[in-house]
Amino acid sequence: MAEHENAPNDSIIVCEDVHKWFDDFHVLKGITTSFEKGERAVICGPSGSGKSTFIRTLNRLEEHQRGTIVIDGVELSDDLRNINLIRQEVGMVFQQFNLFPHLTNLQNITLGPIRVRKMTKSEAEEIALSLLERVDIADQAYKYPSEISGGQQQRVAIARALAMEPKIMLFDEPTSALDPEMITEVLDVMRELARSGMTMLVVTHEMGFAREVADRILFFDEGAIVEDAAPADFFDNPQHERTKLFISQTLQH
Amino acid sequence: MKPPAHTKGPARWMKDNLFNTWYNVLLSCLAFICLFFIFKTLLTWAFTEAKWGVIPANLQLFAVGTYPREQIWRVWSVIYILCVFVGLSAGIWGGLVLRFAVMFGGIWFIGAFLPFGFSTRGWFLGAVAIIAASFFLGRGRTGLRPWILGGWLLSFPLIMIVLRGFGESGVHTSNWGGLLLTLILAVVGIVVSFPLGVFLALCRQSNLPAIRWVSTAYIEMVRGVPLITILFMGNILIPIFMPGLDINQVLRMELAITFFSAAYMAENVRGGLQGIPRGQHEAAQAIGLNYVQTMLFIVLPQALRSVIPAIVGQFIALFKDTSLVAIIGLIDLLGVARSVIANRDWFGLQAEVYLFAAIIYFVFSYSMSYGSQEIETALGVGEH
Ligand SMILES: Nc1ncnc2c1ncn2[C@@H]1O[C@H](COP(=O)(O)OP(=O)(O)OP(=O)(O)O)[C@@H](O)[C@H]1O
Ligand SMILES: [Mg+2]
């Protein structure tokens, strides 16, 4: 594994000059950044700027073609063992929830612990039930995802990711597919998670959430990080024209 | 408060559905008249002219072909092996399996009251007793599930060995015939071609081009050729390419049917695989499942369940297509039918014999179709 001298010691994610192309289309144009343990970063930016693609490269749902990504000391490469190791460390929550419709909510959560972490069924169920308690839907354990609301589904999805006891949680627009009245319940769960000290990378347009919870806001535009600042600086003193425009547009809504 | 009940009497139903407009009245009357004459002709023929004596006189031939009489205990042993597993499975799983077991047992129970020979009726009753006994033995022992599944798998080679026996003292496969042969060809074909088809479908979706091309080429080639051609080729080419191996004709036909059906099965499964959204693969990968686990626990359960009707359709097609082996010279159910009417004693009784064969094919095909609907309901297809 390569040494990264310029990265601070407690960085859990280190990206150096990460590039990604879809065929000829250059989506990520040299992302260099790092995230510390327990850091809560919000990623925002216009549609198509590569936010999703970036966080999806962090657990190899997308492959980067140049540069290095090191997660908790393990470099992401073609090595399948490394990929599987990293996927156990990194939980992901999707915009469309992506729950498994043929399994109950409880089974959705226990599948990973049983099959990947090799827990016994009863151990896994105990953990799953306590996680459902934590996201406030213990009474929905034995229902199927299709039988609960969108906000509840997203909370099951968060519990499913947490059941693997990840060190990092990635969120890709977790509230964008939700009806307005359900957004709060999901954001509440995420706030609680942030207080517990989880390392979180959140792609979102919820600027209120960003201002309140984030240690740091990264602004993406055309595949590059344009602005990277603490929330106070980001909102009150943005450096770049694109950021200013974006903030004025989003705050109008 | 309960919703208002919607039960209507048959008269009301007919009035609402068959006689609600003047043209529906006309169509219904026409249909009734046609049905009346068809059934009248058929029933008159069946009860006055038809000489049904040909069926009971050749019943053993229809059932097992030229399987020697003194070795018939082998067939019964196989049936008893199946009875043990059906009974145990019914006890352990209950539900749908139990209902199947009751129907299976019901056949033997009814058989015991039909005018067969004394010993045959004894065998029938024995089957019922064994099913009942193993049902009570297996009842509630859910811990045995993996063993019973393994047992079902092992029962296939066991059944073949029992039916065949060893060397000259056994029964050569050229003497296997009738419904027995039809069922063996169909069941083995179904059980082997299903996993093979799933495997081919997964290969066709593979990221590795070589695997994808080989499987696509195989599927398209097989689907481009009629089954009868493949049967002829299997019959002639397998001995040419593997001269050292003595592969008997039943096995050659079984191979041909299986490899033929697998290609169609693969296409059905592929349809199901394509219906699974990318997000399902991604969510599975994100919690750390590897490829095999993702397929086994996430993708295939959803994909297969969505194509149960197509898959069972393929099972039924395979079952009926086994009748083509009669052309190659095997004496399956249809082969027996043909040889019976070629017999001088039963001259001119084509209608009776073919109708009987058709009814048997229909009973099995319809059972499969009915079973697939039951399985769909049990799995809650379309609900979640
Ligand atoms: N699988 C793919 N194949 C080809 N192009 C893709 C693929 N996925 C994304 N893209 C393109 O890459 C660009 C960046 O996509 P990405 O999803 O990362 O944007 P985003 O910042 O998340 O936008 P949004 O806010 O709309 O989610 C877009 O132009 C998109 O069309
Ligand atoms: Mg996106």
XYZ file of C-alpha atoms and ligand atoms in Angstrom:
669
model
C 0.000 0.000 0.000
C 1.304 3.405 -0.926
C 2.197 6.023 1.670
C 0.328 9.303 1.553
C 2.575 11.843 3.240
C 0.382 14.872 2.849
C -2.665 13.210 4.429
C -3.260 13.708 8.146
C -2.954 10.574 10.211
C -6.558 10.147 11.244
C -7.952 10.481 7.727
C -10.310 7.602 7.073
C -10.896 8.473 3.417
C -8.073 9.776 1.233
C -8.670 10.591 -2.436
C -5.838 11.683 -4.687
C -6.413 12.952 -8.190
C -9.418 10.693 -8.798
C -10.630 10.637 -12.398
C -13.609 8.876 -13.877
C -14.923 8.633 -17.399
C -18.191 7.205 -18.694
C -16.934 6.221 -22.150
C -15.642 9.586 -23.436
C -17.481 11.654 -20.867
C -15.156 12.996 -18.163
C -17.289 12.914 -14.985
C -14.698 13.288 -12.211
C -11.808 15.562 -13.105
C -9.164 15.032 -10.477
C -10.759 14.915 -7.029
C -8.197 15.358 -4.260
C -9.554 15.503 -0.742
C -9.629 13.607 2.516
C -12.121 13.035 5.311
C -11.334 12.503 8.949
C -12.834 10.014 11.350
C -16.117 11.337 12.702
C -16.273 14.110 10.125
C -19.666 15.043 8.721
C -19.410 16.349 5.203
C -22.247 17.522 2.993
C -21.750 17.411 -0.757
C -23.870 19.647 -2.934
C -23.823 21.036 -6.423
C -25.875 21.225 -9.594
C -27.429 18.166 -11.224
C -24.955 16.142 -13.254
C -21.900 17.556 -11.506
C -20.710 14.113 -10.421
C -21.766 14.038 -6.750
C -23.342 10.596 -6.925
C -20.550 9.259 -9.046
C -17.995 10.481 -6.524
C -19.514 8.859 -3.458
C -20.234 5.699 -5.445
C -16.545 5.358 -6.279
C -15.868 5.246 -2.524
C -17.430 1.767 -2.231
C -16.662 0.692 -5.778
C -20.160 0.837 -7.149
C -18.327 2.881 -9.766
C -14.752 2.203 -10.772
C -12.331 5.140 -10.985
C -9.803 5.030 -13.790
C -7.009 7.237 -12.466
C -5.755 8.311 -9.036
C -6.002 6.520 -5.713
C -8.691 6.076 -3.100
C -7.674 4.748 0.311
C -10.396 3.824 2.802
C -9.278 3.163 6.375
C -5.818 2.172 5.160
C -7.013 -0.136 2.357
C -6.574 0.973 -1.226
C -9.460 0.443 -3.632
C -8.139 -1.524 -6.582
C -9.264 -4.425 -8.723
C -8.425 -6.711 -5.819
C -11.773 -8.271 -4.916
C -10.686 -8.959 -1.354
C -10.018 -5.260 -0.785
C -13.325 -4.321 -2.360
C -15.220 -6.701 -0.091
C -13.311 -5.477 2.961
C -14.111 -1.873 2.131
C -17.768 -2.582 1.436
C -18.076 -3.971 4.948
C -16.635 -0.734 6.332
C -18.749 1.573 4.206
C -22.517 1.687 4.454
C -24.628 3.288 1.752
C -28.126 4.747 1.664
C -29.715 5.323 -1.727
C -32.165 7.863 -3.028
C -34.593 5.100 -4.048
C -34.066 3.103 -0.795
C -33.378 -0.101 -2.769
C -34.807 -2.358 -0.094
C -35.173 -6.016 -1.065
C -38.903 -6.362 -1.762
C -39.036 -10.142 -1.288
C -37.694 -9.941 2.273
C -39.323 -8.544 5.391
C -37.852 -5.387 6.880
C -36.154 -7.497 9.525
C -34.686 -9.869 6.929
C -33.484 -6.887 4.893
C -31.423 -5.871 7.900
C -30.186 -9.303 9.014
C -29.092 -10.519 5.572
C -25.722 -8.763 5.580
C -24.780 -9.626 9.170
C -25.718 -13.300 8.623
C -24.164 -13.817 5.188
C -21.189 -11.450 5.325
C -20.385 -11.057 9.013
C -21.318 -14.720 9.614
C -23.447 -13.955 12.666
C -26.022 -16.436 13.868
C -29.615 -15.664 12.983
C -30.587 -14.849 16.573
C -27.607 -12.523 17.098
C -28.390 -10.715 13.858
C -32.078 -10.393 14.724
C -31.274 -8.966 18.110
C -29.088 -6.302 16.511
C -31.666 -5.644 13.803
C -34.475 -5.167 16.303
C -32.431 -2.740 18.367
C -31.568 -0.803 15.191
C -35.231 -0.661 14.215
C -35.878 0.668 17.705
C -33.199 3.287 17.111
C -34.775 4.478 13.858
C -38.145 4.384 15.606
C -39.999 1.705 13.615
C -39.633 -1.433 15.746
C -43.297 -2.224 15.097
C -42.693 -2.655 11.351
C -40.099 -5.451 11.642
C -42.222 -8.237 10.198
C -43.839 -6.251 7.402
C -42.575 -6.120 3.846
C -41.070 -2.904 2.452
C -44.064 -2.445 0.151
C -46.313 -2.258 3.195
C -44.698 0.789 4.813
C -44.332 4.452 3.864
C -41.373 5.936 1.993
C -39.967 7.605 5.081
C -40.184 4.325 6.974
C -38.546 2.469 4.087
C -35.633 4.883 4.088
C -35.217 4.392 7.815
C -35.162 0.611 7.314
C -32.511 1.194 4.647
C -30.442 3.208 7.128
C -30.823 0.434 9.698
C -29.773 -2.105 7.072
C -26.567 -0.193 6.409
C -25.891 0.309 10.119
C -26.315 -3.408 10.837
C -22.977 -4.042 9.135
C -21.403 -1.791 11.772
C -19.740 0.421 9.171
C -17.140 3.053 9.984
C -18.396 5.336 7.225
C -21.920 6.075 6.004
C -22.581 7.405 2.506
C -25.940 9.018 1.741
C -26.950 9.785 -1.851
C -29.846 12.255 -1.691
C -31.632 10.219 0.997
C -34.656 12.516 1.141
C -35.106 13.467 -2.526
C -37.614 10.709 -3.274
C -39.709 11.449 -0.184
C -42.907 13.391 0.256
C -42.204 16.627 2.182
C -43.908 15.443 5.384
C -41.574 12.429 5.582
C -38.304 14.281 5.097
C -38.051 15.359 8.731
C -38.308 11.840 10.153
C -35.376 10.694 8.002
C -33.297 13.797 8.730
C -33.930 13.263 12.456
C -32.439 9.794 12.223
C -29.438 11.231 10.378
C -28.981 13.953 12.989
C -28.974 11.322 15.715
C -26.418 9.327 13.742
C -24.226 12.415 13.373
C -24.329 13.013 17.135
C -23.168 9.430 17.704
C -19.875 10.253 15.972
C -20.349 8.379 12.696
C -18.253 9.502 9.726
C -20.861 10.703 7.225
C -20.740 11.874 3.629
C -24.135 13.204 2.603
C -25.153 14.305 -0.862
C -28.202 16.479 -0.295
C -30.028 19.641 -1.257
C -31.306 20.110 2.310
C -29.329 23.247 3.119
C -30.892 23.578 6.566
C -29.589 20.149 7.452
C -26.173 21.057 6.007
C -25.885 24.251 8.033
C -26.936 22.489 11.219
C -25.087 19.185 11.044
C -22.139 19.468 8.665
C -18.565 20.177 9.707
C -17.793 20.914 6.118
C -19.558 21.514 2.829
C -18.098 20.533 -0.534
C -19.489 22.136 -3.649
C -19.143 20.122 -6.848
C -19.327 21.582 -10.316
C -18.558 19.796 -13.587
C -16.686 16.984 -11.893
C -14.457 19.062 -9.645
C -14.578 20.393 -6.075
C -15.070 24.128 -6.461
C -15.569 25.123 -2.863
C -14.698 23.289 0.355
C -15.485 25.187 3.529
C -17.127 25.136 6.945
C -20.901 25.855 6.738
C -20.607 29.375 8.136
C -18.018 30.364 5.541
C -19.797 28.467 2.809
C -23.119 30.243 3.221
C -21.946 33.684 4.331
C -18.709 34.084 2.481
C -18.550 31.887 -0.625
C -15.421 32.369 -2.716
C -16.557 31.336 -6.162
C -19.106 32.761 -8.552
C -20.704 29.352 -9.154
C -21.134 28.789 -5.443
C -22.688 32.204 -4.941
C -25.136 31.541 -7.739
C -25.987 28.089 -6.389
C -26.554 29.392 -2.856
C -28.730 32.257 -3.998
C -30.783 29.829 -6.114
C -31.250 27.174 -3.428
C -31.972 29.601 -0.625
C -34.741 31.194 -2.678
C -36.770 27.977 -2.457
C -67.687 -2.963 9.819
C -67.426 -5.573 7.084
C -67.749 -4.714 3.395
C -71.114 -5.769 1.951
C -71.129 -9.364 0.745
C -71.066 -9.849 -2.992
C -72.179 -13.449 -3.325
C -74.789 -13.939 -6.018
C -76.749 -16.981 -7.027
C -75.864 -18.709 -10.335
C -79.080 -17.473 -11.928
C -78.200 -13.877 -11.099
C -74.627 -14.431 -12.341
C -75.886 -15.792 -15.679
C -78.278 -12.895 -16.047
C -75.486 -10.360 -15.381
C -72.803 -11.984 -17.487
C -74.442 -14.028 -20.232
C -77.811 -12.413 -20.920
C -77.227 -8.750 -20.178
C -77.536 -7.415 -23.760
C -79.377 -8.697 -26.816
C -76.145 -9.696 -28.639
C -74.844 -11.440 -25.529
C -78.103 -13.372 -25.391
C -77.593 -14.369 -29.026
C -73.928 -15.388 -28.511
C -74.731 -17.301 -25.343
C -77.526 -19.223 -27.035
C -75.291 -20.094 -29.999
C -72.540 -21.248 -27.655
C -74.965 -23.392 -25.665
C -76.312 -25.013 -28.809
C -72.799 -25.806 -30.087
C -71.690 -27.170 -26.725
C -74.839 -29.264 -26.476
C -74.269 -30.957 -29.823
C -70.558 -31.511 -29.260
C -71.115 -33.069 -25.857
C -74.113 -35.042 -27.017
C -72.146 -36.585 -29.878
C -69.102 -37.232 -27.700
C -71.029 -38.733 -24.817
C -73.242 -40.838 -27.070
C -70.142 -42.208 -28.717
C -68.353 -42.746 -25.400
C -71.263 -44.641 -23.831
C -72.635 -46.593 -26.778
C -70.152 -47.144 -29.589
C -66.722 -46.844 -27.935
C -65.067 -50.137 -26.998
C -63.270 -49.163 -23.819
C -62.183 -52.736 -23.159
C -58.920 -51.926 -24.914
C -57.795 -49.711 -21.992
C -58.034 -52.118 -19.031
C -56.726 -54.946 -21.189
C -53.549 -52.997 -21.872
C -53.312 -51.062 -18.658
C -49.953 -52.452 -17.633
C -48.603 -51.703 -21.096
C -49.760 -48.090 -20.783
C -48.254 -47.838 -17.327
C -44.823 -49.396 -17.758
C -44.523 -50.653 -21.367
C -42.672 -53.955 -21.720
C -41.203 -53.786 -18.239
C -41.129 -57.489 -17.268
C -43.964 -58.619 -15.029
C -41.759 -60.531 -12.601
C -39.659 -57.386 -12.044
C -42.577 -55.072 -11.458
C -41.663 -54.876 -7.757
C -38.904 -52.519 -8.859
C -41.479 -49.985 -10.042
C -43.397 -50.318 -6.808
C -40.203 -49.857 -4.824
C -39.628 -46.601 -6.675
C -43.181 -45.481 -5.955
C -42.691 -46.359 -2.295
C -39.448 -44.388 -2.144
C -41.360 -41.414 -3.527
C -44.170 -42.015 -1.030
C -41.700 -41.876 1.855
C -40.292 -38.547 0.679
C -43.682 -37.066 -0.162
C -45.008 -38.083 3.265
C -41.989 -36.762 5.143
C -42.002 -33.493 3.189
C -45.722 -33.038 3.830
C -45.167 -33.543 7.548
C -42.235 -31.157 7.684
C -43.419 -28.359 5.412
C -47.196 -28.690 5.613
C -49.251 -26.186 3.623
C -49.004 -26.562 -0.122
C -46.759 -29.642 0.141
C -49.300 -31.308 2.402
C -52.075 -30.628 -0.091
C -49.963 -32.134 -2.842
C -49.318 -35.199 -0.675
C -53.033 -35.613 -0.037
C -53.713 -35.544 -3.784
C -50.830 -37.939 -4.436
C -52.118 -40.309 -1.760
C -55.666 -39.885 -3.037
C -54.683 -41.363 -6.419
C -53.434 -44.564 -4.777
C -56.389 -44.675 -2.429
C -58.878 -44.518 -5.288
C -56.790 -47.068 -7.176
C -57.186 -49.522 -4.334
C -60.956 -49.610 -4.935
C -60.768 -50.116 -8.696
C -61.138 -53.619 -10.102
C -57.439 -54.433 -10.379
C -55.911 -57.737 -9.394
C -55.699 -58.551 -5.729
C -51.927 -57.998 -5.424
C -52.046 -54.694 -7.320
C -54.663 -53.353 -4.917
C -52.414 -54.415 -2.068
C -49.562 -52.387 -3.542
C -51.899 -49.397 -3.855
C -52.969 -49.587 -0.232
C -49.331 -49.984 0.795
C -48.530 -46.669 -0.894
C -51.284 -44.891 1.042
C -50.078 -46.436 4.296
C -46.478 -45.398 3.661
C -47.435 -41.806 2.880
C -49.508 -41.587 6.038
C -46.822 -43.210 8.191
C -44.016 -40.979 6.941
C -46.275 -37.941 7.312
C -46.674 -38.611 11.015
C -42.972 -39.437 11.279
C -41.918 -36.126 9.756
C -44.555 -33.978 11.400
C -43.106 -30.813 12.915
C -39.473 -31.872 12.566
C -38.349 -28.716 10.816
C -34.743 -29.482 11.710
C -34.803 -32.247 9.095
C -35.419 -29.848 6.182
C -31.888 -29.799 4.731
C -31.706 -33.599 5.033
C -34.976 -34.098 3.188
C -33.882 -31.743 0.402
C -30.631 -33.660 0.102
C -32.638 -36.879 0.177
C -34.796 -35.722 -2.725
C -31.639 -35.053 -4.752
C -30.163 -38.441 -3.907
C -33.468 -40.168 -4.631
C -32.972 -39.591 -8.364
C -29.884 -41.782 -8.837
C -31.360 -44.238 -6.339
C -34.576 -44.522 -8.350
C -32.620 -45.089 -11.558
C -30.566 -47.844 -9.946
C -33.646 -49.552 -8.515
C -35.422 -49.407 -11.879
C -32.419 -50.634 -13.815
C -30.945 -53.184 -11.422
C -27.576 -54.617 -12.381
C -26.449 -56.450 -15.503
C -28.579 -59.204 -16.987
C -30.621 -59.790 -13.836
C -31.899 -56.213 -13.994
C -34.222 -54.545 -16.476
C -32.509 -53.062 -19.502
C -33.617 -49.526 -20.328
C -34.936 -50.731 -23.681
C -37.713 -52.356 -21.647
C -38.649 -49.143 -19.883
C -41.816 -47.829 -21.411
C -45.273 -46.360 -21.149
C -46.174 -43.655 -18.689
C -43.174 -44.707 -16.586
C -40.776 -43.749 -19.371
C -42.676 -40.551 -20.153
C -42.487 -39.471 -16.510
C -38.806 -40.349 -16.174
C -37.905 -38.408 -19.312
C -39.990 -35.440 -18.169
C -39.048 -35.301 -14.501
C -35.320 -35.801 -15.028
C -35.461 -33.345 -17.924
C -37.181 -30.744 -15.766
C -34.971 -31.230 -12.726
C -31.730 -31.025 -14.719
C -32.665 -28.430 -17.321
C -33.893 -25.938 -14.728
C -30.561 -25.315 -12.961
C -28.786 -25.629 -16.287
C -31.058 -22.951 -17.735
C -30.476 -20.646 -14.755
C -26.735 -21.165 -15.176
C -26.902 -20.397 -18.913
C -28.972 -17.277 -18.252
C -26.435 -16.015 -15.713
C -23.617 -16.730 -18.167
C -25.438 -14.777 -20.844
C -25.450 -11.759 -18.502
C -21.811 -12.221 -17.511
C -19.255 -9.419 -17.664
C -16.765 -11.768 -19.282
C -17.277 -11.673 -23.056
C -16.043 -15.218 -23.709
C -18.582 -16.751 -21.329
C -21.319 -14.498 -22.662
C -20.627 -15.436 -26.272
C -20.446 -19.180 -25.653
C -23.725 -19.213 -23.775
C -25.471 -16.931 -26.275
C -24.256 -19.068 -29.166
C -25.481 -22.231 -27.447
C -28.902 -20.806 -26.637
C -29.476 -19.369 -30.101
C -28.256 -22.506 -31.846
C -30.529 -24.814 -29.876
C -33.503 -22.517 -30.251
C -32.962 -22.436 -33.997
C -33.397 -26.198 -34.424
C -36.560 -28.299 -33.966
C -36.484 -30.745 -31.059
C -37.047 -33.709 -33.349
C -33.825 -32.828 -35.194
C -31.934 -32.711 -31.922
C -33.400 -36.070 -30.941
C -32.258 -37.606 -34.224
C -28.836 -36.008 -33.864
C -28.528 -37.207 -30.282
C -29.485 -40.676 -31.363
C -26.912 -40.824 -34.145
C -24.141 -38.400 -33.174
C -23.558 -39.321 -29.534
C -22.490 -42.900 -30.418
C -20.236 -41.534 -33.192
C -18.504 -38.963 -30.975
C -18.215 -41.191 -27.934
C -17.661 -44.629 -29.401
C -16.098 -46.035 -26.234
C -19.077 -45.193 -24.056
C -22.153 -47.354 -24.303
C -24.816 -44.713 -23.825
C -28.227 -46.305 -24.096
C -31.002 -44.810 -26.140
C -33.087 -43.629 -23.178
C -30.127 -41.683 -21.817
C -29.386 -40.225 -25.251
C -32.956 -38.979 -25.556
C -32.862 -37.681 -21.994
C -29.698 -35.692 -22.780
C -31.177 -34.292 -25.971
C -34.427 -33.237 -24.265
C -32.566 -31.706 -21.321
C -30.126 -29.672 -23.376
C -32.940 -28.546 -25.650
C -35.144 -27.426 -22.794
C -32.286 -25.702 -20.951
C -31.922 -23.187 -23.788
C -35.579 -22.161 -23.515
C -35.389 -22.149 -19.738
C -32.394 -19.814 -19.980
C -34.372 -17.332 -22.051
C -37.271 -17.396 -19.594
C -34.932 -16.822 -16.672
C -33.144 -14.055 -18.551
C -36.447 -12.252 -18.889
C -36.772 -12.352 -15.124
C -33.184 -11.245 -14.555
C -33.632 -8.217 -16.783
C -36.630 -7.124 -14.766
C -34.553 -6.711 -11.608
C -33.549 -3.053 -11.200
C -29.872 -2.138 -10.967
C -30.515 -0.723 -7.510
C -31.070 -4.246 -6.182
C -27.621 -5.366 -7.342
C -26.077 -2.196 -5.941
C -27.784 -2.457 -2.561
C -26.635 -6.075 -2.294
C -23.074 -5.142 -3.166
C -23.139 -2.204 -0.797
C -23.778 -4.481 2.194
C -20.835 -6.621 1.094
C -22.526 -9.588 -0.596
C -20.342 -11.183 -3.262
C -21.574 -12.159 -6.731
C -22.815 -15.616 -5.792
C -24.597 -14.347 -2.673
C -26.148 -11.457 -4.584
C -27.553 -13.842 -7.173
C -28.636 -16.478 -4.652
C -30.317 -14.278 -2.061
C -31.388 -11.149 -3.933
C -31.596 -11.463 -7.699
C -32.682 -15.042 -8.435
C -35.465 -15.231 -5.824
C -37.072 -12.146 -7.354
C -36.286 -13.010 -10.966
C -37.522 -16.606 -10.805
C -40.653 -15.727 -8.950
C -41.612 -13.227 -11.614
C -41.295 -15.829 -14.374
C -42.938 -18.832 -12.692
C -45.693 -19.002 -15.339
C -43.151 -19.000 -18.182
C -40.989 -21.596 -16.461
C -43.905 -23.905 -15.724
C -45.044 -23.377 -19.309
C -41.656 -24.691 -20.366
C -42.005 -27.666 -17.975
C -45.354 -28.500 -19.548
C -43.939 -28.140 -23.047
C -41.083 -30.465 -22.114
C -43.519 -33.006 -20.664
C -45.561 -33.088 -23.849
C -42.490 -32.994 -26.098
C -41.205 -36.227 -24.595
C -43.808 -37.881 -26.825
C -41.495 -37.206 -29.783
C -39.201 -39.998 -28.611
C -41.841 -42.389 -29.942
C -40.635 -41.394 -33.407
C -37.093 -42.479 -32.562
C -38.480 -45.829 -31.503
C -38.867 -45.600 -27.745
C -42.142 -46.959 -26.418
C -43.316 -44.128 -24.151
C -46.983 -43.450 -23.434
C -47.618 -42.410 -27.028
C -45.433 -45.246 -28.304
C -47.568 -47.734 -26.357
C -50.712 -46.163 -27.793
C -49.348 -46.620 -31.289
C -48.294 -50.196 -30.703
C -51.662 -51.094 -29.169
C -53.649 -49.907 -32.158
C -51.197 -51.666 -34.463
C -52.192 -54.878 -32.693
C -54.679 -56.929 -34.727
C -56.829 -57.629 -31.607
C -57.578 -53.976 -31.124
C -58.004 -53.021 -34.734
C -59.861 -49.765 -35.409
C -59.810 -48.460 -31.850
C -57.609 -45.418 -32.517
C -60.128 -42.998 -31.087
C -60.404 -44.768 -27.723
C -56.661 -45.273 -27.327
C -55.589 -41.792 -28.381
C -58.310 -40.176 -26.291
C -57.093 -42.117 -23.276
C -53.474 -41.030 -23.917
C -54.611 -37.429 -24.404
C -56.493 -37.475 -21.106
C -53.401 -38.699 -19.281
C -51.208 -36.011 -20.861
C -53.850 -33.443 -19.968
C -54.152 -34.529 -16.345
C -50.423 -34.156 -15.773
C -50.088 -30.894 -17.720
C -53.058 -29.354 -15.998
C -51.765 -30.425 -12.589
C -48.518 -28.600 -13.291
C -50.377 -25.510 -14.423
C -52.605 -25.631 -11.347
C -49.584 -26.207 -9.120
C -47.840 -23.162 -10.552
C -50.834 -20.960 -9.716
C -50.855 -22.354 -6.196
C -47.130 -21.704 -5.800
C -47.572 -18.149 -7.045
C -50.301 -17.541 -4.488
C -48.243 -19.147 -1.732
C -45.228 -16.960 -2.553
C -47.385 -13.851 -2.743
C -46.242 -12.997 -6.268
C -47.204 -9.464 -7.189
C -47.859 -8.559 -3.558
C -44.412 -7.661 -2.415
N -23.769 4.809 -15.814
C -23.581 5.966 -16.487
N -23.257 5.954 -17.793
C -23.041 7.110 -18.479
N -23.146 8.328 -17.926
C -23.464 8.429 -16.641
C -23.701 7.255 -15.839
N -24.004 7.649 -14.577
C -23.960 8.998 -14.599
N -23.627 9.465 -15.817
C -23.461 10.874 -16.182
O -22.442 11.408 -15.373
C -22.776 12.727 -14.968
C -22.703 12.829 -13.473
O -23.688 12.011 -12.914
P -24.003 11.977 -11.362
O -25.128 11.022 -11.166
O -22.759 11.726 -10.612
O -24.493 13.452 -11.101
P -25.086 14.092 -9.776
O -24.197 15.206 -9.418
O -25.310 13.030 -8.774
O -26.462 14.678 -10.284
P -27.922 14.611 -9.632
O -28.019 15.775 -8.715
O -28.826 14.750 -10.805
O -28.052 13.307 -8.938
C -24.158 13.029 -15.507
O -24.016 13.823 -16.647
C -24.711 11.683 -15.890
O -25.514 11.785 -17.024
Mg -27.046 12.007 -7.960
